[in-house]
Coordinates of C-alpha atoms and ligand atoms in Angstrom, one line a residue:
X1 CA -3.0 10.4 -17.8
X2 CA 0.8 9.9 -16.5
X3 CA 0.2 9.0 -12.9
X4 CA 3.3 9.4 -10.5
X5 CA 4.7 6.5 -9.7
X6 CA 4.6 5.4 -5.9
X7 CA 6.9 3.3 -3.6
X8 CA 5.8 2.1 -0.7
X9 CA 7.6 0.6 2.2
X10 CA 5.3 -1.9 4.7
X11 CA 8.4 -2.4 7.3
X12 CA 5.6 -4.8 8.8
X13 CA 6.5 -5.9 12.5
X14 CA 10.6 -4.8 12.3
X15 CA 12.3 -2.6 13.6
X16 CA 12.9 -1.1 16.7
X17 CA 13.0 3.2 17.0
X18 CA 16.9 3.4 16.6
X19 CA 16.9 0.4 13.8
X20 CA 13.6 2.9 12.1
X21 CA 15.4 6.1 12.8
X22 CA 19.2 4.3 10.9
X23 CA 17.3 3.2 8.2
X24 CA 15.4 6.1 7.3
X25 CA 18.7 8.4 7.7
X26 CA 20.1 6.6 5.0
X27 CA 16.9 6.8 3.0
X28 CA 16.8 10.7 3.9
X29 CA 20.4 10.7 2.1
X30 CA 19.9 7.9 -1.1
X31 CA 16.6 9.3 -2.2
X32 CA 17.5 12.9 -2.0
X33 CA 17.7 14.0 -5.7
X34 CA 14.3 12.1 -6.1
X35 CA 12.3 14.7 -7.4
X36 CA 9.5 12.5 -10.0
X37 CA 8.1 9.7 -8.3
X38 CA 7.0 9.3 -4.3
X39 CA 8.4 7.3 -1.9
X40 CA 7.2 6.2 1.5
X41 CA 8.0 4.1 4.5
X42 CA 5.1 2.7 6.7
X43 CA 7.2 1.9 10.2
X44 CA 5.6 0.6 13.3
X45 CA 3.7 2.9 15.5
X46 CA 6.3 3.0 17.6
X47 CA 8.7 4.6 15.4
X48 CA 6.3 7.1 13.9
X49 CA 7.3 10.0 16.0
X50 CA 10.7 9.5 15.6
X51 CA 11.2 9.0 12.1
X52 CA 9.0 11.7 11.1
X53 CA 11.2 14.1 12.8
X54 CA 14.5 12.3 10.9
X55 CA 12.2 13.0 7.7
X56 CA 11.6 16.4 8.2
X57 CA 12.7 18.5 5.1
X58 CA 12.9 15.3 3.1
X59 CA 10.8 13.8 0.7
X60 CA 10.2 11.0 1.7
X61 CA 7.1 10.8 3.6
X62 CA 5.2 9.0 6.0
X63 CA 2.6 6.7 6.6
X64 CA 1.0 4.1 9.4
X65 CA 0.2 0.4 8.8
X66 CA -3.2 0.2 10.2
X67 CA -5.8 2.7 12.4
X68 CA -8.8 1.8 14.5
X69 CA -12.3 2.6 12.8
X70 CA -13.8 5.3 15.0
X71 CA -12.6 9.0 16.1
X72 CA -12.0 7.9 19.6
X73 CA -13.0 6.1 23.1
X74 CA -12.4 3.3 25.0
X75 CA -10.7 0.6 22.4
X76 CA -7.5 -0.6 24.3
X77 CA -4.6 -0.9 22.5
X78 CA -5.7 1.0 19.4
X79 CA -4.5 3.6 17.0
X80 CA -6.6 6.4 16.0
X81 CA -6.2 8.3 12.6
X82 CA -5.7 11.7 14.9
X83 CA -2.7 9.9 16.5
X84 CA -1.3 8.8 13.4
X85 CA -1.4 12.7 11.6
X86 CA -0.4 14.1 14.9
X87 CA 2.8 11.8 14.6
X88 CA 3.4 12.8 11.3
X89 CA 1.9 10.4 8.8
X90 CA 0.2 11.4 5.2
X91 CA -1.1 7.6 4.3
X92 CA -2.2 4.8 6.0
X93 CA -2.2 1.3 5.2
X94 CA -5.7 -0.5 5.4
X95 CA -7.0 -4.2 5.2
X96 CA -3.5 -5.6 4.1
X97 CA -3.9 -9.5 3.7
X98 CA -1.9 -10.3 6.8
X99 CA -4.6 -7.8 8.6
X100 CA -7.4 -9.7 7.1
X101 CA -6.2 -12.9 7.5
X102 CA -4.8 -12.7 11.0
X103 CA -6.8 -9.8 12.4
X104 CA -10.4 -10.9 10.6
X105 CA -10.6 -7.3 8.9
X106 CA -13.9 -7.5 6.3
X107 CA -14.7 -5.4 3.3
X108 CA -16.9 -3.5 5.9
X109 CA -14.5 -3.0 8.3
X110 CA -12.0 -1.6 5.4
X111 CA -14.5 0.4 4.1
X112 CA -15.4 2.2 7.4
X113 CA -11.9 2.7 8.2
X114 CA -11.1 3.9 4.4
X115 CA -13.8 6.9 4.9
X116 CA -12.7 7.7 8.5
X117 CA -9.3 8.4 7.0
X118 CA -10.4 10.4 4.0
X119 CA -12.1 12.5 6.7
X120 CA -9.9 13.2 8.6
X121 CA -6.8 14.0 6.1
X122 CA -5.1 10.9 5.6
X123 CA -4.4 9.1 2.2
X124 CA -5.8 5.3 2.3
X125 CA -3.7 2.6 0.4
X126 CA -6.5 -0.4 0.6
X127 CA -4.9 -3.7 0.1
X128 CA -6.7 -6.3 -2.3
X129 CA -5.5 -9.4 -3.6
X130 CA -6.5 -13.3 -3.6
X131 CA -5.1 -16.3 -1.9
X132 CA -3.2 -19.1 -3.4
X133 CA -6.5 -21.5 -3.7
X134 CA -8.7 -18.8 -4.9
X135 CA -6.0 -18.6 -8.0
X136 CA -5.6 -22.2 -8.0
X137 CA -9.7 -22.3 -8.6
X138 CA -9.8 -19.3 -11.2
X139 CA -11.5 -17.0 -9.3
X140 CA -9.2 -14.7 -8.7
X141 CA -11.0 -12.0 -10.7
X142 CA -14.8 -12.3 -8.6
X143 CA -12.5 -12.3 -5.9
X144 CA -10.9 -8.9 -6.2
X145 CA -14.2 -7.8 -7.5
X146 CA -15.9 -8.0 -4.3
X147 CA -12.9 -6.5 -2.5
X148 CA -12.7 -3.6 -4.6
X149 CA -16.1 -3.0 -4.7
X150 CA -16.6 -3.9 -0.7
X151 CA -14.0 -2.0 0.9
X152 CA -14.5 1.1 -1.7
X153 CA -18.5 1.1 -2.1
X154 CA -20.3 4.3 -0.8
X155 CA -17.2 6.6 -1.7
X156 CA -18.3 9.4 -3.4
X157 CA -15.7 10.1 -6.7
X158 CA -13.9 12.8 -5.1
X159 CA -12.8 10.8 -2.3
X160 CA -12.1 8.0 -4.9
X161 CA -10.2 9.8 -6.3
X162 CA -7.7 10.5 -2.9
X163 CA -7.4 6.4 -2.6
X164 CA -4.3 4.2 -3.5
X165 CA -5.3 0.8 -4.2
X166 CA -2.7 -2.0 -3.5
X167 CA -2.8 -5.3 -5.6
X168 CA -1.3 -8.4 -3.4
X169 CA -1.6 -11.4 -4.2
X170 CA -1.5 -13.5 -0.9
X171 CA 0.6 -16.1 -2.3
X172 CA 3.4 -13.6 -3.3
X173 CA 3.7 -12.0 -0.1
X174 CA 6.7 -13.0 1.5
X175 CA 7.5 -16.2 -0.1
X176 CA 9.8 -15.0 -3.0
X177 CA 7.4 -15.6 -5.5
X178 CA 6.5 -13.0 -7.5
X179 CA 3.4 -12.6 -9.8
X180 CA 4.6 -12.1 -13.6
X181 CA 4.5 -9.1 -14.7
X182 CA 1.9 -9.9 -17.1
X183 CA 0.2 -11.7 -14.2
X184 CA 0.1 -8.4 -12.3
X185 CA -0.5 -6.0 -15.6
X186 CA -4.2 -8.4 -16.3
X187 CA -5.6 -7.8 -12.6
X188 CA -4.6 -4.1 -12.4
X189 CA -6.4 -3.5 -15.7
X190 CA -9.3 -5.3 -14.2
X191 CA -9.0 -2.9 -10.8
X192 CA -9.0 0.2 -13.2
X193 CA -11.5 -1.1 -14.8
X194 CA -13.7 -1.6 -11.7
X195 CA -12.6 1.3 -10.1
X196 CA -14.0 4.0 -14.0
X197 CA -17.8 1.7 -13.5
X198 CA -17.5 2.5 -9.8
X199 CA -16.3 6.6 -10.2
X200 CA -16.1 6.8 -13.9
X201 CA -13.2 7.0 -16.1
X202 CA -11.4 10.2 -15.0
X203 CA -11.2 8.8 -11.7
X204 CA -9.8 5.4 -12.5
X205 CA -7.3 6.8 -14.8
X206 CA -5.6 9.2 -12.0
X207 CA -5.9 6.4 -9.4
X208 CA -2.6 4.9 -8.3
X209 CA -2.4 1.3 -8.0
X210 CA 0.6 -0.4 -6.7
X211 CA 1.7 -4.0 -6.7
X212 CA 2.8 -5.6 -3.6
X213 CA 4.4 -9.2 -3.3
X214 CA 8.0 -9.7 -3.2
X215 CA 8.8 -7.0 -5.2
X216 CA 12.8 -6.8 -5.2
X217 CA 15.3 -4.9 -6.9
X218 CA 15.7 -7.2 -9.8
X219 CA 12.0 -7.5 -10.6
X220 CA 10.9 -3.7 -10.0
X221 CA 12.0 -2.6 -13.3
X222 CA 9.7 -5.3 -15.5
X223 CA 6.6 -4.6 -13.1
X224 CA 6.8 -0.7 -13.6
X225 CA 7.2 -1.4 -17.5
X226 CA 3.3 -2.3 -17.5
X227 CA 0.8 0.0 -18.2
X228 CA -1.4 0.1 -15.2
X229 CA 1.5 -0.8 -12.3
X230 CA 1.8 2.9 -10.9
X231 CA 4.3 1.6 -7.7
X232 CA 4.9 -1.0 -5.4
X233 CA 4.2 -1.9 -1.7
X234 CA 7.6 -3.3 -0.7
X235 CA 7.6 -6.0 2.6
X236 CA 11.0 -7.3 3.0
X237 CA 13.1 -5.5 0.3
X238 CA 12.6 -2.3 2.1
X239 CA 14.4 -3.1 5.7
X240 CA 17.0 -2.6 3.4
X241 CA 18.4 0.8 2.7
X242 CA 20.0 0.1 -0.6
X243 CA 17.2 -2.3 -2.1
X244 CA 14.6 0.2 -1.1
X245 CA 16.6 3.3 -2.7
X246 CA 17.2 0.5 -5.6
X247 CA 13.3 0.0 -6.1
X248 CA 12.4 3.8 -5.9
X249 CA 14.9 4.2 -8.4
X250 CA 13.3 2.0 -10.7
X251 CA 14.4 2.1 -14.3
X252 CA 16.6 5.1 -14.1
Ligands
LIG1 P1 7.1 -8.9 0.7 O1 7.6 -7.8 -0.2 O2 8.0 -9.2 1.8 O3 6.6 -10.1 -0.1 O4 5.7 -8.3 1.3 C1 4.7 -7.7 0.5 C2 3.7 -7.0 1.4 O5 2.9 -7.6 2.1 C3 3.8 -5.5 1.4 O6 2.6 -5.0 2.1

């Protein structure tokens, strides 16, 4: 099945409203004639608001970089998925690395919040990936295993099928180091693979899964060349306008 390709922007902790609302502008303009492949920027809360009304009649659409795990209530200092489609957004971003390694998010936790989103109407992109010494020690495979299977289980195969999945390898992330593309290719065929036992084969086939760790404009094009690397989740690279349009313009 051809799967449309997806970039994703994690602007992470940058960016102030008028920095978001610039940038996006100039997104709004470069990605214009885009027409067969998604992209997507995931500013702070802060910004939502704002540059979902720059985005209007673009698209280029929106998404949030993390949500609390219940409806509503008395959680200072938290996001709920409500707030997050009432500002605008379409897709969230849940249990990224930095989340789970700063923030002490679980399988459970990404689980819970990955069904609170399906309910109520927003598109989950659940980060997986192994640290540096998990590689080092060959277990990067049982590693996103239990991920995958923890922060997905209980899903029935419709909602399966709603999910992105986001491959990181925590040693990429930020440091310039990029997985090989074969590196990549040999754990997303191992996440599709989980994904058909999990929700069967129709399922993993349509689902998305996008590589994340310093993905740039000169690496993009050999990534997307492999079979079962449907996008990317972009950190750095896409608090720039023109490497950002760059990477969603990947191999055209
Ligand atoms: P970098 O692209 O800056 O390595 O960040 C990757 C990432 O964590 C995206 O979620």
């Amino acid at each position: 099945m051809a799967r449309r390709p997806l970039m994703a922007g994690n602007w992470k902790m940058f960016k102030t409203v008028s920095e978001s609302v610039d940038l996006v502008k100039k997104l709004k303009d470069s990605l214009s004639g885009v027409k067969d492949r998604d992209a997507l920027v995931c500013p702070p809360f802060t910004a939502l608001a704002a540059v979902s009304e720059v985005l209007k009649g673009s698209a280029v659409t929106l998404g949030a970089q993390n949500m609390n795990d219940n409806v509503q209530g008395a959680f200072t200092g938290e996001i709920s998925p409500a707030m997050l489609k009432d500002a605008g957004c379409a897709y969230v971003i849940l249990g990224h690395s930095e989340r789970r390694q700063y923030y002490f998010e679980t399988d459970a936790l990404v689980n819970k919040k990955c069904k609170l989103a399906l309910e109520q109407g927003l598109t989950p992109i659940v980060c997986v990936g192994e640290q540096l010494a998990e590689r080092e020690a060959g277990r990067t495979f049982p590693v996103v295993e239990s991920q995958v299977k923890g922060s997905l289980g209980g899903l029935t195969p419709e909602q399966a099928g709603k999910v992105v999945v986001a491959y990181e390898p925590v040693w990429a992330i930020g440091t310039g180091k990029t997985a090989t593309p074969d590196q990549a290719q040999e754990v997303h065929a191992f996440v599709r693979d989980w994904i058909g036992r999990l929700f069967g084969s129709s399922i993993a086939d349509g689902m998305r899964i996008l590589y994340g760790g310093s993905v740039k404009p000169d690496n993009i094009d050999s990534l997307m060349a492999q079979k079962d690397i449907d996008g990317g989740l972009v950190g750095g690279a896409s608090l720039k306008a023109e490497d950002f349009t760059r990477i969603v313009k990947f191999l055209s």
